[in-house]
PDB file of C-alpha atoms in Angstrom:
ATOM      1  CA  UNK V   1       5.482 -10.476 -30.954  1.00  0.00           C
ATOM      2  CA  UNK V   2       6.411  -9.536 -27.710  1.00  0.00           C
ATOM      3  CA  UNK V   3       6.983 -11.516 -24.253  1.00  0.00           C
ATOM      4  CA  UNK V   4       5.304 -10.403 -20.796  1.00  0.00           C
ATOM      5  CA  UNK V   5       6.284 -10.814 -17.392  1.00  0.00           C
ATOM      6  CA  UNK V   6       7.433 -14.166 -16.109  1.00  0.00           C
ATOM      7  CA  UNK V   7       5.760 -16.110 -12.861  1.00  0.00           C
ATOM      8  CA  UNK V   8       7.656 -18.572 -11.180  1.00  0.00           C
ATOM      9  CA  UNK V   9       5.515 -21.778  -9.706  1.00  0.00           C
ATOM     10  CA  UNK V  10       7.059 -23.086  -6.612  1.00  0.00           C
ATOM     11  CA  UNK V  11       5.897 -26.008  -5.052  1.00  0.00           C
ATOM     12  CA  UNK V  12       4.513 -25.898  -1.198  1.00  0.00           C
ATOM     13  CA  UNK V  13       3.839 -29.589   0.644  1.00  0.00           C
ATOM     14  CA  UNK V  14       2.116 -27.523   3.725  1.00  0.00           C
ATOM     15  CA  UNK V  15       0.174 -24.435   3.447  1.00  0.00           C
ATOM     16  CA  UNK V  16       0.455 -23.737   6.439  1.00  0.00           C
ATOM     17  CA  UNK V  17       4.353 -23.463   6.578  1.00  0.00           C
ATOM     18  CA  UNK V  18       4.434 -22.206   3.077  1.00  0.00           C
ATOM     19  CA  UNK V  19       1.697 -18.860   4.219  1.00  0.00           C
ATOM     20  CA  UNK V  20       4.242 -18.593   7.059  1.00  0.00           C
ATOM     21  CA  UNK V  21       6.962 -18.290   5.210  1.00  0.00           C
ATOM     22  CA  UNK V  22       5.918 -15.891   2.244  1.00  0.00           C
ATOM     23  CA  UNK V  23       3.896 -13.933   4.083  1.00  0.00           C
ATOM     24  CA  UNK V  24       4.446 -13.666   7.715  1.00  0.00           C
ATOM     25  CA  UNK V  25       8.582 -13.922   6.834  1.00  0.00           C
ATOM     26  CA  UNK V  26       9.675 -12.455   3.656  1.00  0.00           C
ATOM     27  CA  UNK V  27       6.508  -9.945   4.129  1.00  0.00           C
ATOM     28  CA  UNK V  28       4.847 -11.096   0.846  1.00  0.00           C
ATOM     29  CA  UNK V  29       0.788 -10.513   0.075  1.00  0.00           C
ATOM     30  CA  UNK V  30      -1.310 -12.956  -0.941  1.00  0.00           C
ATOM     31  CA  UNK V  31      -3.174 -12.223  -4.000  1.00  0.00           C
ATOM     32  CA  UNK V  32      -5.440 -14.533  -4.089  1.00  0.00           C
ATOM     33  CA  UNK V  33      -5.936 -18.518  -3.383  1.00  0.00           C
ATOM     34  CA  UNK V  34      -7.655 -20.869  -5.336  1.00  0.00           C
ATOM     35  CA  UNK V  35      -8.736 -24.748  -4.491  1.00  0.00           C
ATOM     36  CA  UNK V  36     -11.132 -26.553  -6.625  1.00  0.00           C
ATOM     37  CA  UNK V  37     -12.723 -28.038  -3.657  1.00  0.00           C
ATOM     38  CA  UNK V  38     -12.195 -27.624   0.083  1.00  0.00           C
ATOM     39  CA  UNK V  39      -9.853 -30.463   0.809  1.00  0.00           C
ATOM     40  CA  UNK V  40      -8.021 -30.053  -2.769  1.00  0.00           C
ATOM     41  CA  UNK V  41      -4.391 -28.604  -2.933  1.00  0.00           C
ATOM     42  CA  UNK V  42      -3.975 -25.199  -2.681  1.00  0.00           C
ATOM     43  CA  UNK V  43      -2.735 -23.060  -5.323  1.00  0.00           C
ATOM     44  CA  UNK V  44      -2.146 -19.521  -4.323  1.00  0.00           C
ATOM     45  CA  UNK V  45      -0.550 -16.017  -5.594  1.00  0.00           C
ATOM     46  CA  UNK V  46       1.356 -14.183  -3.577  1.00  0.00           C
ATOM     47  CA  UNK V  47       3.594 -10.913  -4.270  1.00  0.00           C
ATOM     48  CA  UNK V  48       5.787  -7.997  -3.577  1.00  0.00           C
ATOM     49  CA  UNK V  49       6.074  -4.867  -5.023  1.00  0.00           C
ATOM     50  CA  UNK V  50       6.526  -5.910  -8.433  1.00  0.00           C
ATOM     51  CA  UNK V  51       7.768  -9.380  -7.430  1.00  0.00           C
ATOM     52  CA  UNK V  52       4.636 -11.938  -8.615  1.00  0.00           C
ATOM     53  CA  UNK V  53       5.179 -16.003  -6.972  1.00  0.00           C
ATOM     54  CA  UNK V  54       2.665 -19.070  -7.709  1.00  0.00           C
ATOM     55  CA  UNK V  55       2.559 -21.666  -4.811  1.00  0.00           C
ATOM     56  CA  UNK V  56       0.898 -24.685  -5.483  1.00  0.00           C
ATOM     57  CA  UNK V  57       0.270 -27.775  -3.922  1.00  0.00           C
ATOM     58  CA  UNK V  58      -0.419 -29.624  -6.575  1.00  0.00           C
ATOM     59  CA  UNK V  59       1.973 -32.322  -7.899  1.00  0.00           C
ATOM     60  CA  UNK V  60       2.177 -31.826 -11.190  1.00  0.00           C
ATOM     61  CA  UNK V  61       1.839 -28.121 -11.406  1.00  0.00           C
ATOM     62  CA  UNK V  62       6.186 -28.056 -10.952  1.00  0.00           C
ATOM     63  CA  UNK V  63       9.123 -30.196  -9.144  1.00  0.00           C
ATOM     64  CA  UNK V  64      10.483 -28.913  -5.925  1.00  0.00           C
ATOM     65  CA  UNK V  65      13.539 -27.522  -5.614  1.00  0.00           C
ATOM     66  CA  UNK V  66      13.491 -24.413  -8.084  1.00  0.00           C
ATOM     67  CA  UNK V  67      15.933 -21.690  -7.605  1.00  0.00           C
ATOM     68  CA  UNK V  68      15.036 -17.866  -8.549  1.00  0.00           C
ATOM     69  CA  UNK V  69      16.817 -14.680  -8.877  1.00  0.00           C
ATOM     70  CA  UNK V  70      14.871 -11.614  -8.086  1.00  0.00           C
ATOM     71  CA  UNK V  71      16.164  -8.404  -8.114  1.00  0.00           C
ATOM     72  CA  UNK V  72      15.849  -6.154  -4.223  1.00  0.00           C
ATOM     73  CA  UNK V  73      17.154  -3.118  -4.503  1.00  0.00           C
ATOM     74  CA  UNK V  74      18.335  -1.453  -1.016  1.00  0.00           C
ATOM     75  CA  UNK V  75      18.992  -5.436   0.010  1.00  0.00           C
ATOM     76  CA  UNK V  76      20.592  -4.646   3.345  1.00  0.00           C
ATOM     77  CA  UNK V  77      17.681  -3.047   4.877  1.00  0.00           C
ATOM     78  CA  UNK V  78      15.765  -6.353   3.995  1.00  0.00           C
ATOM     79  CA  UNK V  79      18.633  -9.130   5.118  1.00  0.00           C
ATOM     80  CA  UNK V  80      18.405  -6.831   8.109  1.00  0.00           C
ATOM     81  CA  UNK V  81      14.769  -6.739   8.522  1.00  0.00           C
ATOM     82  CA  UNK V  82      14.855 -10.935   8.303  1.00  0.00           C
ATOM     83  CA  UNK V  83      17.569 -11.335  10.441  1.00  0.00           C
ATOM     84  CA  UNK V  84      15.489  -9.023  13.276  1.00  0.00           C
ATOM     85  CA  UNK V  85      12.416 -11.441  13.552  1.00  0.00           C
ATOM     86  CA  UNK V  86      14.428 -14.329  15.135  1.00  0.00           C
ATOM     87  CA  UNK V  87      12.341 -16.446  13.547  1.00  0.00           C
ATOM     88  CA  UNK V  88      13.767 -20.156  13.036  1.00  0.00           C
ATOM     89  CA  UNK V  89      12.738 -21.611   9.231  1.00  0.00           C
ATOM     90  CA  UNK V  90      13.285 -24.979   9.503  1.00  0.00           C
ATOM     91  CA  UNK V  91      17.313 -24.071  10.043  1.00  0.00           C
ATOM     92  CA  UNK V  92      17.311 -21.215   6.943  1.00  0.00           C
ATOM     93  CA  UNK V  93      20.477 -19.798   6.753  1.00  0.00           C
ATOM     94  CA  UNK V  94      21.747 -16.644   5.567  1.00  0.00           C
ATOM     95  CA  UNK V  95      24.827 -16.636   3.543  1.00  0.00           C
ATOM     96  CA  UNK V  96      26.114 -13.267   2.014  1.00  0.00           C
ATOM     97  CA  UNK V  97      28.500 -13.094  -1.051  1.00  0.00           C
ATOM     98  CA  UNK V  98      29.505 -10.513  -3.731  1.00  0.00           C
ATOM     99  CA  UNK V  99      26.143  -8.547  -3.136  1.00  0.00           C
ATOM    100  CA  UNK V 100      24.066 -11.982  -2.691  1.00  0.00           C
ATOM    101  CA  UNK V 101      22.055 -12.592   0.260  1.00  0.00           C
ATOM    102  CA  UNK V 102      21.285 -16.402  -0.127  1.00  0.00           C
ATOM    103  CA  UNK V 103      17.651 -17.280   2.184  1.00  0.00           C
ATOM    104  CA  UNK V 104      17.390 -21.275   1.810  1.00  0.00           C
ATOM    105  CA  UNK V 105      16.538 -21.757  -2.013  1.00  0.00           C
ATOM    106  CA  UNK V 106      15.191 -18.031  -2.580  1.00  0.00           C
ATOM    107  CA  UNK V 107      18.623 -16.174  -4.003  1.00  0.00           C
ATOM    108  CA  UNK V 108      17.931 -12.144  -3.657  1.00  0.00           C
ATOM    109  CA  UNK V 109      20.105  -9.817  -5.806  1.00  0.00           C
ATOM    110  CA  UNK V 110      21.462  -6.115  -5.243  1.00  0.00           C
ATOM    111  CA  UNK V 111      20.413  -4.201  -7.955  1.00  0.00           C
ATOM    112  CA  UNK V 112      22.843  -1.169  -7.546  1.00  0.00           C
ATOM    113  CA  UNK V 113      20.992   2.356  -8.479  1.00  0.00           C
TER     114      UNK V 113
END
């Protein structure tokens, strides 16, 4: 037996902030999107580099307020490259501690090479 890759499901209440955020912010693709009708919830995939994130819409998919770890390696060209749009998220803030770069309830790790 052996285990794959994991994907975190994150709960989104408007797609429209949520697209801005992962993919006009933090520079994410989308995948793919999926609705079951036209005015259902949204459940999307979006990704970078080997970084894979469900959104959903969908109340019982997941509970808001997850917290994740991924891995960035060169992590000060990215805090750098967020902190250049000037874009205000609702108030994020950027905290930066022992090699963590903390972006509202996304945490982003150094990975030292």
């Amino acid at each position: 037996m052996k285990f794959g890759n994991t994907t975190p499901i994150l709960r989104s209440f408007d797609e429209i902030k949520a697209k801005e955020f992962y993919l006009e912010f933090l520079e994410f693709n989308l995948d793919w999107e999926h609705r079951f009708e036209d005015d259902l919830p949204l459940y999307m995939q979006v990704s970078k580099d080997g970084c894979v994130l469900h959104i959903t819409e969908h109340h019982g998919d997941c509970s808001p307020g997850a917290a994740l770890r991924i891995q960035v390696t060169n992590l000060e060209q990215y805090h750098d490259l967020l902190l250049g749009k000037n874009i205000n998220m609702l108030g994020l803030k950027y905290k930066k501690c022992l090699g963590v770069v903390r972006i509202c309830r996304l945490l982003i790790h150094l990975v030292t090479d």
